[in-house]
Tab-separated table of C-alpha atoms and ligand atoms in Angstrom:
chain	number	residue	atom	x	y	z
B	50	MET	CA	12.957	4.701	-52.407
B	51	HIS	CA	10.757	6.846	-50.135
B	52	SER	CA	9.469	3.738	-48.408
B	53	HIS	CA	13.195	3.075	-47.161
B	54	LEU	CA	13.094	6.389	-44.960
B	55	ASP	CA	12.417	6.539	-41.516
B	56	SER	CA	12.036	10.313	-41.271
B	57	VAL	CA	12.297	13.340	-43.576
B	58	LEU	CA	14.574	16.262	-42.352
B	59	PHE	CA	14.254	18.680	-45.170
B	60	HIS	CA	11.970	18.611	-48.071
B	61	GLU	CA	12.998	19.840	-51.512
B	62	THR	CA	11.205	23.248	-51.292
B	63	THR	CA	12.951	23.932	-47.934
B	64	ILE	CA	16.440	22.942	-49.344
B	65	LEU	CA	15.837	25.018	-52.453
B	66	SER	CA	14.665	28.130	-50.583
B	67	ARG	CA	17.663	27.888	-48.427
B	68	LEU	CA	19.830	27.727	-51.422
B	69	ASP	CA	18.228	30.957	-52.691
B	70	ALA	CA	19.703	32.739	-49.618
B	71	MET	CA	23.058	31.118	-49.748
B	72	GLY	CA	23.290	32.008	-53.417
B	73	ARG	CA	22.722	35.552	-52.725
B	74	GLU	CA	25.177	35.642	-49.966
B	75	ILE	CA	28.063	34.123	-52.128
B	76	THR	CA	27.040	36.591	-54.960
B	77	ARG	CA	27.537	39.432	-52.564
B	78	ASP	CA	30.722	38.137	-50.880
B	79	TYR	CA	32.647	37.476	-54.230
B	80	GLN	CA	31.606	40.321	-56.076
B	81	GLY	CA	34.649	41.501	-58.382
B	82	LYS	CA	36.618	38.414	-57.328
B	83	ASN	CA	38.166	35.503	-59.288
B	84	LEU	CA	36.182	32.740	-57.865
B	85	THR	CA	36.769	28.951	-58.333
B	86	VAL	CA	34.395	26.484	-56.839
B	87	VAL	CA	35.932	23.162	-56.114
B	88	LEU	CA	33.283	20.532	-55.756
B	89	ILE	CA	33.872	17.438	-53.831
B	90	LEU	CA	32.550	14.295	-55.580
B	91	HIS	CA	30.180	12.753	-55.462
B	92	GLY	CA	28.247	13.948	-52.473
B	93	SER	CA	28.083	17.653	-53.377
B	94	LEU	CA	26.718	17.125	-57.080
B	95	PHE	CA	23.184	17.935	-56.750
B	96	PHE	CA	23.808	20.694	-53.972
B	97	VAL	CA	26.503	22.413	-56.108
B	98	ALA	CA	24.289	22.233	-59.378
B	99	ASP	CA	21.439	23.840	-57.625
B	100	LEU	CA	23.473	26.476	-55.487
B	101	LEU	CA	25.555	27.588	-58.385
B	102	ARG	CA	22.583	28.419	-60.561
B	103	ARG	CA	21.764	30.887	-57.749
B	104	VAL	CA	25.177	32.430	-57.929
B	105	ASN	CA	25.192	35.411	-60.231
B	106	LEU	CA	28.936	35.720	-60.905
B	107	PRO	CA	31.320	34.574	-63.748
B	108	LEU	CA	32.855	31.869	-61.732
B	109	ARG	CA	34.887	28.649	-62.583
B	110	VAL	CA	34.122	25.251	-61.482
B	111	THR	CA	36.364	22.247	-60.987
B	112	SER	CA	36.112	19.074	-58.900
B	113	LEU	CA	38.231	16.914	-56.644
B	114	ASP	CA	37.540	13.034	-56.214
B	115	VAL	CA	38.167	11.996	-52.567
B	116	THR	CA	37.038	8.841	-50.538
B	117	SER	CA	36.660	9.218	-46.791
B	118	TYR	CA	33.938	6.502	-46.284
B	119	HIS	CA	34.278	2.841	-47.440
B	120	GLY	CA	30.690	1.560	-47.576
B	121	GLY	CA	27.896	1.789	-45.115
B	122	THR	CA	27.987	4.534	-42.740
B	123	GLN	CA	31.390	4.103	-41.142
B	124	SER	CA	34.303	6.567	-41.639
B	125	CYS	CA	37.490	4.771	-42.569
B	126	GLY	CA	39.385	7.657	-40.687
B	127	THR	CA	41.730	8.493	-43.716
B	128	VAL	CA	41.182	10.674	-46.697
B	129	THR	CA	42.083	9.232	-50.109
B	130	PHE	CA	42.657	11.548	-52.919
B	131	ASN	CA	41.599	9.482	-55.972
B	132	GLN	CA	43.415	11.737	-58.576
B	133	LEU	CA	47.050	12.776	-58.745
B	134	ALA	CA	46.745	16.409	-59.569
B	135	LEU	CA	45.117	18.943	-57.574
B	136	PRO	CA	43.109	21.676	-59.300
B	137	ASN	CA	44.870	24.578	-60.642
B	138	VAL	CA	43.578	27.347	-58.585
B	139	GLN	CA	46.746	29.707	-58.293
B	140	GLY	CA	45.685	33.275	-57.237
B	141	GLN	CA	42.051	32.223	-57.230
B	142	HIS	CA	39.519	32.874	-54.429
B	143	VAL	CA	38.576	29.211	-53.869
B	144	LEU	CA	35.225	28.188	-52.346
B	145	ILE	CA	35.280	24.308	-51.431
B	146	VAL	CA	31.835	22.867	-51.557
B	147	ASP	CA	31.045	19.503	-49.881
B	148	ASP	CA	27.821	17.851	-48.910
B	149	ILE	CA	28.302	17.494	-45.140
B	150	LEU	CA	30.693	18.479	-42.378
B	151	ASP	CA	30.900	15.502	-40.063
B	152	THR	CA	34.090	14.879	-38.223
B	153	GLY	CA	35.753	17.433	-40.484
B	154	ARG	CA	38.632	15.144	-41.423
B	155	THR	CA	37.744	15.389	-45.135
B	156	LEU	CA	37.367	18.894	-45.474
B	157	ALA	CA	40.461	19.656	-43.253
B	158	ALA	CA	42.620	17.439	-45.456
B	159	ILE	CA	41.411	18.956	-48.628
B	160	ARG	CA	41.649	22.562	-47.462
B	161	GLY	CA	45.185	21.822	-46.006
B	162	ARG	CA	46.328	20.569	-49.362
B	163	ILE	CA	44.795	23.311	-51.471
B	164	GLU	CA	46.291	26.010	-49.204
B	165	ASN	CA	49.860	24.358	-49.025
B	166	GLU	CA	50.113	23.296	-52.585
B	167	CYS	CA	47.964	25.476	-54.688
B	168	ALA	CA	48.884	29.014	-53.830
B	169	PRO	CA	45.228	30.384	-53.891
B	170	ALA	CA	44.159	33.976	-52.962
B	171	SER	CA	41.829	32.680	-50.252
B	172	VAL	CA	39.948	29.386	-49.278
B	173	ARG	CA	36.448	29.111	-47.822
B	174	LEU	CA	34.370	25.992	-47.101
B	175	CYS	CA	30.644	25.593	-47.960
B	176	VAL	CA	28.502	22.605	-46.972
B	177	LEU	CA	24.944	21.781	-47.262
B	178	LEU	CA	24.737	20.159	-43.841
B	179	LYS	CA	26.850	20.500	-40.561
B	180	LYS	CA	26.495	17.947	-37.712
B	181	ARG	CA	26.141	19.261	-34.382
B	182	LEU	CA	29.059	17.326	-32.509
B	183	ALA	CA	32.327	17.613	-30.877
B	184	ARG	CA	35.122	17.438	-33.194
B	185	ASP	CA	38.858	16.675	-32.663
B	186	ILE	CA	39.510	18.910	-35.403
B	187	ALA	CA	39.027	22.750	-35.311
B	188	ILE	CA	37.200	23.364	-38.434
B	189	ASP	CA	34.211	25.394	-39.748
B	190	ALA	CA	32.540	26.165	-42.896
B	191	HIS	CA	31.657	29.673	-43.791
B	192	TYR	CA	28.558	28.810	-45.526
B	193	ILE	CA	26.197	26.195	-44.054
B	194	GLY	CA	22.870	25.223	-45.287
B	195	PHE	CA	21.410	23.456	-42.271
B	196	ASP	CA	22.710	22.173	-38.829
B	197	ILE	CA	21.661	18.678	-38.008
B	198	GLY	CA	21.944	16.196	-35.244
B	199	ASP	CA	24.541	13.437	-35.133
B	200	GLU	CA	22.589	11.091	-37.303
B	201	PHE	CA	23.343	9.340	-40.695
B	202	VAL	CA	21.316	10.998	-43.462
B	203	VAL	CA	20.781	10.216	-47.090
B	204	GLY	CA	19.315	11.979	-50.144
B	205	TYR	CA	20.014	15.179	-52.278
B	206	GLY	CA	23.603	13.765	-52.942
B	207	LEU	CA	24.298	11.927	-49.842
B	208	ASP	CA	24.401	8.123	-50.139
B	209	TYR	CA	24.184	4.938	-48.255
B	210	ASP	CA	26.650	2.452	-50.094
B	211	GLY	CA	26.169	4.546	-53.269
B	212	HIS	CA	22.247	4.501	-53.100
B	213	TYR	CA	19.675	7.238	-52.514
B	214	ARG	CA	21.850	10.208	-53.929
B	215	ASN	CA	19.009	11.088	-56.343
B	216	LEU	CA	16.382	11.405	-53.591
B	217	PRO	CA	15.204	14.961	-53.956
B	218	LEU	CA	14.926	15.379	-50.037
B	219	ILE	CA	17.101	14.563	-47.192
B	220	GLY	CA	16.093	11.880	-44.503
B	221	THR	CA	17.228	9.073	-42.443
B	222	LEU	CA	16.963	5.574	-43.235
B	223	LYS	CA	14.768	2.721	-41.474
B	224	PRO	CA	17.158	0.545	-39.523
B	225	GLU	CA	16.594	-2.347	-41.913
B	226	TYR	CA	18.047	-0.490	-44.604
B	227	SER	CA	21.309	0.829	-42.774
B	228	ARG	CA	22.979	-1.882	-41.053
B	229	HIS	CA	25.470	0.112	-39.075
B	230	ALA	CA	24.923	3.367	-37.237
B	231	LEU	CA	27.639	6.010	-37.116
Z	243	XMP	P1	33.899	13.784	-42.523
Z	243	XMP	O1	33.687	12.996	-41.249
Z	243	XMP	O2	35.400	13.610	-42.957
Z	243	XMP	O3	32.933	13.320	-43.493
Z	243	XMP	O4	33.446	15.143	-42.201
Z	243	XMP	C1	32.932	13.747	-44.828
Z	243	XMP	C2	32.281	12.824	-45.846
Z	243	XMP	O5	31.661	11.615	-45.326
Z	243	XMP	C3	30.449	11.361	-45.676
Z	243	XMP	N1	29.373	11.465	-44.689
Z	243	XMP	C4	28.192	11.219	-44.766
Z	243	XMP	N2	27.402	10.690	-45.904
Z	243	XMP	N3	25.407	10.597	-44.698
Z	243	XMP	C5	26.135	10.344	-45.777
Z	243	XMP	O6	25.457	9.960	-46.842
Z	243	XMP	C6	25.985	11.150	-43.587
Z	243	XMP	O7	25.292	11.326	-42.598
Z	243	XMP	C7	27.351	11.331	-43.695
Z	243	XMP	N4	28.277	11.922	-42.777
Z	243	XMP	C8	29.471	11.871	-43.398
Z	243	XMP	C9	30.200	12.488	-46.772
Z	243	XMP	O8	30.448	12.010	-48.026
Z	243	XMP	C10	31.140	13.437	-46.565
Z	243	XMP	O9	31.634	14.262	-47.479
């Protein structure tokens, strides 16, 4: 798999030491609060597992299955909720965790529905990566692992057509392995 990579942006040790700091920050911020983490499938799986083991709080974890990319590296522009029910987070402080803040459409749609339909005490966003780009949507995350350029990345949960999620690092693919650039 490593031979498919063009470049490595973040090695595992760099990712994990950043997660140490994020875990401390979240532990401090949610002290004494009812925290429910809503992880967004499937991109945040590896990130959330490593991050939450660094958060020293009696939190709850639930998930939300959404689709915003349909194959390759092209966003379809709409966010599909693949499950009928939203998580029950009434009165809870909610931390939504996703792999990457790209156009922001996905997280804006999820946050909107949770705020409007679930009566949470508060909602914050946490992402491993945030792309540096001009967005149509006004959105930002409270907790950000790393800022990156506007390039398609894989690994550590992020996929290309379902592959590469299990790479322990984050990198870009060689052009012959990613047909369409974003
Ligand atoms: P938006 O554009 O709504 O995108 O912020 C959110 C979802 O799109 C996927 N995404 C990526 N996946 N490499 C990936 O493997 C990328 O560079 C990338 N950019 C966006 C991702 O699932 C994210 O939750």
